[in-house]
Short mmCIF file of C-alpha atoms in Angstrom, two decimals:
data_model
loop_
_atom_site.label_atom_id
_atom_site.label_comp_id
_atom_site.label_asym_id
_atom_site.label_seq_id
_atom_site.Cartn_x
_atom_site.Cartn_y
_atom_site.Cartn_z
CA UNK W 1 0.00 0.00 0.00
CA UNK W 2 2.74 2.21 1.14
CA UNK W 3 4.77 1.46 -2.14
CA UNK W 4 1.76 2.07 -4.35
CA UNK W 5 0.85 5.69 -2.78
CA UNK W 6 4.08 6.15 -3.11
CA UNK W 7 4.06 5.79 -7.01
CA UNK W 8 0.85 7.28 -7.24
CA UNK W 9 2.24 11.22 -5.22
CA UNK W 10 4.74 10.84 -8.04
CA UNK W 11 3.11 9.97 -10.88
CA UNK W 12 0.34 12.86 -9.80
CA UNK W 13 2.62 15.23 -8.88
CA UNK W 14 4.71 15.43 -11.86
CA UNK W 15 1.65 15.03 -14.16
CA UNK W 16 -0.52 17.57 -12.54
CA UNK W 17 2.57 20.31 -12.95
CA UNK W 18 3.01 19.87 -16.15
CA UNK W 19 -0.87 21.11 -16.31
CA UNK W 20 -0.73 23.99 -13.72
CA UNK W 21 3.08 25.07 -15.36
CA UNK W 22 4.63 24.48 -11.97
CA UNK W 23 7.10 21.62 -13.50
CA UNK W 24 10.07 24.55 -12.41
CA UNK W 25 8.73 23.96 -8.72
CA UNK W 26 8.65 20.39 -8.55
CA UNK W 27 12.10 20.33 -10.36
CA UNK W 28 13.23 22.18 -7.46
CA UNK W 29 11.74 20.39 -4.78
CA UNK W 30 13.05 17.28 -6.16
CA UNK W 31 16.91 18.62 -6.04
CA UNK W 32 15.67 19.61 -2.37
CA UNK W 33 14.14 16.68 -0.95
CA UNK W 34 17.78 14.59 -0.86
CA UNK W 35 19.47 17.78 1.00
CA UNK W 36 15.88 18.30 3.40
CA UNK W 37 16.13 14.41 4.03
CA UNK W 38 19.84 14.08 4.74
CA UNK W 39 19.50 17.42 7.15
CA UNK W 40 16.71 15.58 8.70
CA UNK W 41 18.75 12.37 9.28
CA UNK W 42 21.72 14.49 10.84
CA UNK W 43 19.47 15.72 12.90
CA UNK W 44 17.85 12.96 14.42
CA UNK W 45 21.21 10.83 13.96
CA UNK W 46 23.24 12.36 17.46
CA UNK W 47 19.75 12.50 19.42
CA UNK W 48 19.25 8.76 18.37
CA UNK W 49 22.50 7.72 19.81
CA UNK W 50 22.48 9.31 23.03
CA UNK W 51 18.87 7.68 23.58
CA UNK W 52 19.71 5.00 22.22
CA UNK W 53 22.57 4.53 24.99
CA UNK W 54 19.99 5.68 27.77
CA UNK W 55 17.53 3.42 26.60
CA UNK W 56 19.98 0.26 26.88
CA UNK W 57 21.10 1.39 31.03
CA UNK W 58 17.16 1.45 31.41
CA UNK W 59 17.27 -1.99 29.41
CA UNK W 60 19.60 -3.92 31.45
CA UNK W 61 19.28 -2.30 34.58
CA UNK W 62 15.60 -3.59 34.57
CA UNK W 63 13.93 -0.23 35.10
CA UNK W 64 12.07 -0.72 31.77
CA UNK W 65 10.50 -4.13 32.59
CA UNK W 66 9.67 -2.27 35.91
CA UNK W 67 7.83 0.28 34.09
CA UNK W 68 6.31 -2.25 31.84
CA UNK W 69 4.99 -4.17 34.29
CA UNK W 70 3.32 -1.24 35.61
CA UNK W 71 1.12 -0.56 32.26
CA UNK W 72 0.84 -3.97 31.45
CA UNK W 73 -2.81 -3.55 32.46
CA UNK W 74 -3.61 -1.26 29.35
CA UNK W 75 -1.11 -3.35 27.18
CA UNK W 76 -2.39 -6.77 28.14
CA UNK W 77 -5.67 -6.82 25.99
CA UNK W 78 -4.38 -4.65 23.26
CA UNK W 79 -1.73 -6.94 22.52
CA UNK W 80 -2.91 -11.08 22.91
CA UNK W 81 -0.51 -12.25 20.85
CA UNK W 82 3.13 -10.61 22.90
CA UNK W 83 3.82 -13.59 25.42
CA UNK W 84 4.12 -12.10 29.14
CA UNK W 85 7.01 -10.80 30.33
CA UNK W 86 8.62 -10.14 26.16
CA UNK W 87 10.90 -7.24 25.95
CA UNK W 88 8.73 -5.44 23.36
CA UNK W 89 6.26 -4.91 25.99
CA UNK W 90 8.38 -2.44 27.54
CA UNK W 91 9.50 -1.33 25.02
CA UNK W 92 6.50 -0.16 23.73
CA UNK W 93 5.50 1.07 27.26
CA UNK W 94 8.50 3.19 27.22
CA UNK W 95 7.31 4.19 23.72
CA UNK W 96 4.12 5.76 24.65
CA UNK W 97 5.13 7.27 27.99
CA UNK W 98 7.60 9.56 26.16
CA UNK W 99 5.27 10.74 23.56
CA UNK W 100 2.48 11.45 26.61
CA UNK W 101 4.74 13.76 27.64
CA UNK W 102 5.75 15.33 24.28
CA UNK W 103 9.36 13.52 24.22
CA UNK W 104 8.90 13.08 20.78
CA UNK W 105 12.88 12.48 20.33
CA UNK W 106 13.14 9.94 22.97
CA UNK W 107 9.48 7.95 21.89
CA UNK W 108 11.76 7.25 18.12
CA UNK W 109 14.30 5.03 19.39
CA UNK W 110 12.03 3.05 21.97
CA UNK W 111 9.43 2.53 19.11
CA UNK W 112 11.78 1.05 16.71
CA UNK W 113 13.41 -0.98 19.21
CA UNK W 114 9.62 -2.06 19.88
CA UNK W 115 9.58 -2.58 15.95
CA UNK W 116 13.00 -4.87 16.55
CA UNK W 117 11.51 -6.79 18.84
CA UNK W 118 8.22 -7.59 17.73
CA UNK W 119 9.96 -8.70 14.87
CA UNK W 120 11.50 -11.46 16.42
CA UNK W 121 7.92 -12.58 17.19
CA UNK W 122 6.43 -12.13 13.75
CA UNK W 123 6.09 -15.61 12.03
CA UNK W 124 6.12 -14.20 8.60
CA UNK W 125 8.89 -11.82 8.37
CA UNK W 126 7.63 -10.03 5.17
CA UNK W 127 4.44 -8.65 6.39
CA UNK W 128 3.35 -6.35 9.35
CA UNK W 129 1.78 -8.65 12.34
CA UNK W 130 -1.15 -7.87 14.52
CA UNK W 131 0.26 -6.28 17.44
CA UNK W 132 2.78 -4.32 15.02
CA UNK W 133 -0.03 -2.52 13.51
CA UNK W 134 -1.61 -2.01 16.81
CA UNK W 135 1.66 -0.59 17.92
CA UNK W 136 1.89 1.89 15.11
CA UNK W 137 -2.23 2.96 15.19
CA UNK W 138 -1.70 3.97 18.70
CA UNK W 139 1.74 5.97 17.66
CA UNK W 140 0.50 7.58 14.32
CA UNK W 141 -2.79 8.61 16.23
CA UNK W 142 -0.24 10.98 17.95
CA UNK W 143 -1.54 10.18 21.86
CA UNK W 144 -0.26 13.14 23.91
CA UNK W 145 -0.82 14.84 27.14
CA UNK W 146 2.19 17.60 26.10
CA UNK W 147 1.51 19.32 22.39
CA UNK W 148 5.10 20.49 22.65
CA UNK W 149 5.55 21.94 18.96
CA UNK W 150 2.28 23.50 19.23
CA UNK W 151 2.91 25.45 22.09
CA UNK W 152 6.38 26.53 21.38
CA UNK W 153 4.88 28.39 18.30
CA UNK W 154 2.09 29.68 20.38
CA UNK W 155 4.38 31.39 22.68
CA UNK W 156 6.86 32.61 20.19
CA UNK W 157 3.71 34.26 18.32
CA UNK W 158 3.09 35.93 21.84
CA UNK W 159 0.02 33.97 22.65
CA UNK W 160 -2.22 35.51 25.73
CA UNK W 161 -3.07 31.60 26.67
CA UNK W 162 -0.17 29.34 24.60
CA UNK W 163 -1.78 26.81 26.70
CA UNK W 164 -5.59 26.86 26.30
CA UNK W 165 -5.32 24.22 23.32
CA UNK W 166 -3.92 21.71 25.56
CA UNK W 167 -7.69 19.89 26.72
CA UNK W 168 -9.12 20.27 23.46
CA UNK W 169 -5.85 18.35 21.84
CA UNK W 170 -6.06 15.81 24.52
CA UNK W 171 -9.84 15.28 23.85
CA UNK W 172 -9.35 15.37 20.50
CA UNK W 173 -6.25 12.76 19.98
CA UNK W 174 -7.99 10.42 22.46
CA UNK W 175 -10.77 9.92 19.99
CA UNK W 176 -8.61 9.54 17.51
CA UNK W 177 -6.72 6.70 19.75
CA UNK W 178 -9.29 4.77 20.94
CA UNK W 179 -11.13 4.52 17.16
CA UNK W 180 -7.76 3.31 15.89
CA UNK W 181 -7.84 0.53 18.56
CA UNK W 182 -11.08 -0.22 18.25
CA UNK W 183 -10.90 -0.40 14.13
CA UNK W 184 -7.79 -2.67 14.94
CA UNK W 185 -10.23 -4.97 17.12
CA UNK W 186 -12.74 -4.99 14.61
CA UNK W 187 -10.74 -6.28 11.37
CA UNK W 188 -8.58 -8.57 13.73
CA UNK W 189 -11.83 -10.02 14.92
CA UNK W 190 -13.42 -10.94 11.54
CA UNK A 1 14.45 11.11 33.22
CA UNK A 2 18.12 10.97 32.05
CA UNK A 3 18.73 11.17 35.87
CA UNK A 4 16.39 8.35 37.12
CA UNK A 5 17.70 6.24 34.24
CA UNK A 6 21.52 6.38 35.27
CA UNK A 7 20.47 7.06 38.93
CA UNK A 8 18.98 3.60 38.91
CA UNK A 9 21.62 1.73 37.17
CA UNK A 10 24.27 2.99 39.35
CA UNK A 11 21.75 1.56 42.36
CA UNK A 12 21.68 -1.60 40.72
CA UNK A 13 25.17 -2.00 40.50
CA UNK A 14 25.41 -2.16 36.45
CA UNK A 15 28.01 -0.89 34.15
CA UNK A 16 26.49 2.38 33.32
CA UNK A 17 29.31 3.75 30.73
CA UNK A 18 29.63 0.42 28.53
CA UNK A 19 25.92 -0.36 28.56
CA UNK A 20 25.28 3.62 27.64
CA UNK A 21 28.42 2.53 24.43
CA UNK A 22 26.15 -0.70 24.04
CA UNK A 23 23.00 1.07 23.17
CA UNK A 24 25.05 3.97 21.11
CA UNK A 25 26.54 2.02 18.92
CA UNK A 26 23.36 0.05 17.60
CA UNK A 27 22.56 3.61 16.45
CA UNK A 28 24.84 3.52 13.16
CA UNK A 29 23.05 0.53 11.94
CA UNK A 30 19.62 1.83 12.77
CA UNK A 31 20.28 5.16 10.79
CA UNK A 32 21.23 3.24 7.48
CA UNK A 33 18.05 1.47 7.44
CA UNK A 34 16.25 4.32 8.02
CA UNK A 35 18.09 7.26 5.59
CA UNK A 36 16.59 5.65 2.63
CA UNK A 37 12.79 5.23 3.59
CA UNK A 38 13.01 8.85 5.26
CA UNK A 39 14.50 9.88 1.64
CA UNK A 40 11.61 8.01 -0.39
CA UNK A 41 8.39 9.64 1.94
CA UNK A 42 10.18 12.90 1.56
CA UNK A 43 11.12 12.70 -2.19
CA UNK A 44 7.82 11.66 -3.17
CA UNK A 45 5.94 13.85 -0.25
CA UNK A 46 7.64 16.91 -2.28
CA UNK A 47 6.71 16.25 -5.33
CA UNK A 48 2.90 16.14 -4.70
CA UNK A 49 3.08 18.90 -2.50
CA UNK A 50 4.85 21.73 -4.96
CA UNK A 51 3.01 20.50 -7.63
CA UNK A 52 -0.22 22.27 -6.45
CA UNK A 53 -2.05 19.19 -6.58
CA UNK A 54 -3.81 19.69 -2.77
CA UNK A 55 -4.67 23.41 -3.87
CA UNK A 56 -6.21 22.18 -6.40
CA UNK A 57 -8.27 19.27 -5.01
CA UNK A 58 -8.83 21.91 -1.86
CA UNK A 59 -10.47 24.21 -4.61
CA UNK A 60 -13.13 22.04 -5.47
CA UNK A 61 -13.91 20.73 -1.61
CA UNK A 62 -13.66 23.79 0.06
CA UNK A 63 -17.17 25.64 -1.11
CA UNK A 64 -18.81 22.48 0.66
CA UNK A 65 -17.01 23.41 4.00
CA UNK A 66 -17.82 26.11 6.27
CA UNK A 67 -14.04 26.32 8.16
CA UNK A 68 -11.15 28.37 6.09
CA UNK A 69 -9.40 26.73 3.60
CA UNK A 70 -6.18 26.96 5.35
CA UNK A 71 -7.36 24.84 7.85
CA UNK A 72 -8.52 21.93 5.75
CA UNK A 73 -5.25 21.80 3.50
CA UNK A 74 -3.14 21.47 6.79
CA UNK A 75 -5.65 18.95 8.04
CA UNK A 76 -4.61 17.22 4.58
CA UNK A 77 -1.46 17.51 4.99
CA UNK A 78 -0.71 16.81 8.34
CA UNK A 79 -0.08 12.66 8.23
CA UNK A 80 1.89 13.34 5.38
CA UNK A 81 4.52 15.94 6.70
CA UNK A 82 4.99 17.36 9.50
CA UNK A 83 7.10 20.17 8.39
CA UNK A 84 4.82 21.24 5.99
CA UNK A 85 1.87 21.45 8.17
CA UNK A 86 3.52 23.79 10.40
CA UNK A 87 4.38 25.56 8.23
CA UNK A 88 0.57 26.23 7.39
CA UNK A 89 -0.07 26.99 11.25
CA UNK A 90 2.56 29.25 11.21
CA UNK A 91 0.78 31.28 8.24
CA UNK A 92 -3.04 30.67 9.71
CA UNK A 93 -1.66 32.58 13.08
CA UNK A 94 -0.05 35.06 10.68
CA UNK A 95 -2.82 35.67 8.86
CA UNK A 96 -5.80 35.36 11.58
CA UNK A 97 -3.50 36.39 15.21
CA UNK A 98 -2.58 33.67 17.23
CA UNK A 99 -5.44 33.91 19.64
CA UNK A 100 -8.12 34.05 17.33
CA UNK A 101 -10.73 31.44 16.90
CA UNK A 102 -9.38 29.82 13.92
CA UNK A 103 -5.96 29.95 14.74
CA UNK A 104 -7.28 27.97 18.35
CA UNK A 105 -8.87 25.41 16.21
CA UNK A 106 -6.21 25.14 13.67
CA UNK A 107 -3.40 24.24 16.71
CA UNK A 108 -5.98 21.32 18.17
CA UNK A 109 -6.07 19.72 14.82
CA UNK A 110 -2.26 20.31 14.31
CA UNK A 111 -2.03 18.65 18.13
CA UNK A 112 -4.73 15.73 17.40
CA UNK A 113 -2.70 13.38 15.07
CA UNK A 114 0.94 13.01 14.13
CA UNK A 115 2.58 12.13 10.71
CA UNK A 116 1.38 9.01 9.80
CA UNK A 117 2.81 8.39 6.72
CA UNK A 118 6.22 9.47 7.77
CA UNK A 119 6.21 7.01 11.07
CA UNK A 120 5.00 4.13 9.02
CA UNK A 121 7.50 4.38 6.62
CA UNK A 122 10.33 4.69 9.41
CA UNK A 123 8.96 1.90 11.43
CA UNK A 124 8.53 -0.81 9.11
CA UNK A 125 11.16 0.26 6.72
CA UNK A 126 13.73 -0.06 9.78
CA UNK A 127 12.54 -4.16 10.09
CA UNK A 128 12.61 -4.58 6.54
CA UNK A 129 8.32 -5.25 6.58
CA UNK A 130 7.15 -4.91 3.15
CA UNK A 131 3.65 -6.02 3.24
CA UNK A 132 1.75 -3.40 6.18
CA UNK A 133 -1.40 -4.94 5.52
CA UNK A 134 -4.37 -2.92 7.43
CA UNK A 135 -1.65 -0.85 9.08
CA UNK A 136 -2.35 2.67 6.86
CA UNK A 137 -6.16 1.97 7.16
CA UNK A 138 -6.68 1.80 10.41
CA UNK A 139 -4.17 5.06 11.18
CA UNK A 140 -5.20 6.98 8.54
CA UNK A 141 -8.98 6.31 10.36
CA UNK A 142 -7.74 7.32 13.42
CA UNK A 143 -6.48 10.80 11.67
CA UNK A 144 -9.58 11.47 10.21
CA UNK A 145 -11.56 10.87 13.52
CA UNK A 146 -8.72 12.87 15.66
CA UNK A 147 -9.22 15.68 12.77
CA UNK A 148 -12.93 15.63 12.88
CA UNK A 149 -13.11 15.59 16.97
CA UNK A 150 -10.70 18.78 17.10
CA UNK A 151 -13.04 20.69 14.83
CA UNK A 152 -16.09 19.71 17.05
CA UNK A 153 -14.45 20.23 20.06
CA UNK A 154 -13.10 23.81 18.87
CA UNK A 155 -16.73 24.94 18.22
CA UNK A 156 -17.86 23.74 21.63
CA UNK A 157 -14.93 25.32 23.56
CA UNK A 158 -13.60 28.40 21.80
#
């Protein structure tokens, strides 16, 4: 699906500017895209490391399965097929406790570690398994308590209330949380 | 956090600098599998975007809607870049003040969802999964419900 869209933004995208005249803007966006992606990359590269080395002292010193085993209430029926006790679990925990709190560059590393590991659980390794796409509904839904980016702006545009958006976001990416679970239910169960 | 982290493996009597080199150096390997897919989502991402494409497609939507156009095309873009979208929040609080109405409903819908497309790409591209199944389905459903709630909820609250 992914591979196809991503045929499909090409093939539309160049077409459509050859229509509209705007083929000099695409050129240049295409020439742009390698440099934006590669400054992207550099910039989560050093960030990645340092969690990455953070993430394996909470690892082995057992404060992850600690915190796992914690939440493993609310991951326990969202995720049947994980076998108690699997390092994904915490993983994933660890995962969605740093995007609650807007940690968006510490929630990367945890959730492709959790990617790693439920990996080594997938029979087939070619296609996405259950709990995966669980994982990744709950990520992509964007669950947050902290809208970090979206009050930074607020406040540097001088905002009266930067934070008066925070309990209609919460609301608002709740709902879009708990119909991505229960969607995931639904076509698992049929 | 960093603090609790080391704090506690200092407590439990672990080696805290060569587990910290441990987890650092799985980084390399981790950043090769992902440079490529984060190249592909933006290459192609790019393309649709300059082309005018959205504009376009916005044009034809947007006498249906009653909310400003801006908001909708940063509602449509917003799984698809991140960048991008606030960029378009950035211009509806330039264009409306920050603490207007719109500009209030525009940052709940900018805070409802996260970049789908972008975070599907990184995760399964870093395991090598080719095949994601119901995986875009079910996120891109939870976008559009996170979307719709954070206009509803604007026009209740605001």
């Amino acid at each position: 699906m992914v591979s196809k869209l991503w045929g499909y933004f090409i093939v539309i995208g160049c077409l459509f500017s050859l229509f509209n005249g705007k083929v000099a803007d695409v050129n240049e966006e295409i020439i742009k895209s390698a440099k934006t992606s590669f400054d992207l990359i550099c910039q989560i590269f050093p960030i990645l490391t340092l969690w990455l080395g953070i993430t394996k002292i909470a690892e082995v010193s057992g404060l992850m399965n600690k915190l796992a085993s914690k939440l493993s209430f609310v991951l326990k029926p969202l995720f049947k097929d994980i076998p108690k006790n699997h390092i994904s679990l915490s993983y994933m925990a660890s995962n969605i406790i740093a995007n609650l709190f807007g940690l968006g560059s510490a929630a990367t590393p945890f959730g492709l570690k959790a990617m790693e590991s439920l990996q080594e659980l997938n029979p087939n390794k070619m296609e996405a398994s259950r709990s995966m796409i669980m994982f990744t509904t709950i990520n992509t839904s964007g669950l947050t308590v902290v809208p970090a980016t979206v009050i930074a702006l607020r406040v540097m545009y001088e905002s009266k209330s930067p934070t008066i958006i925070v309990f209609a976001s919460i609301i608002a990416t709740l709902m879009a949380t708990i119909s991505g679970i229960i969607l995931n239910k639904i076509i698992v169960r049929r | 956090m960093i603090l609790l982290v080391v704090g506690y493996g200092i407590f439990k009597k672990i080696d805290v600098f060569d587990n910290f080199l441990l987890g650092c150096s799985d980084s390399f390997k981790l950043v090769l599998k992902i440079f490529p897919n984060l190249l592909a989502m933006i290459f192609s991402v790019n393309i649709l975007i300059s082309s005018g494409f959205l504009d376009f497609f916005l044009n034809i939507i947007s006498p249906l809607i009653k909310i400003p156009i801006e908001i909708i095309s940063m509602a449509l873009v917003r799984p698809i870049s991140g960048n991008a979208s606030l960029a378009l929040l950035n211009n509806i609080y330039t264009k409306y003040g920050v603490d207007n109405f719109y500009s209030l409903m525009a940052s709940v819908v900018q805070g409802s969802t996260d970049t789908t497309f972008y975070i599907l790409a990184l995760y399964y591209g870093s395991i090598g999964v080719k095949k994601l199944r119901y995986a875009p389905i079910t996120s891109l459903f939870a976008d559009f419900v996170g979307i719709i709630s954070a206009i509803t909820i604007s026009y209740l609250l605001f």
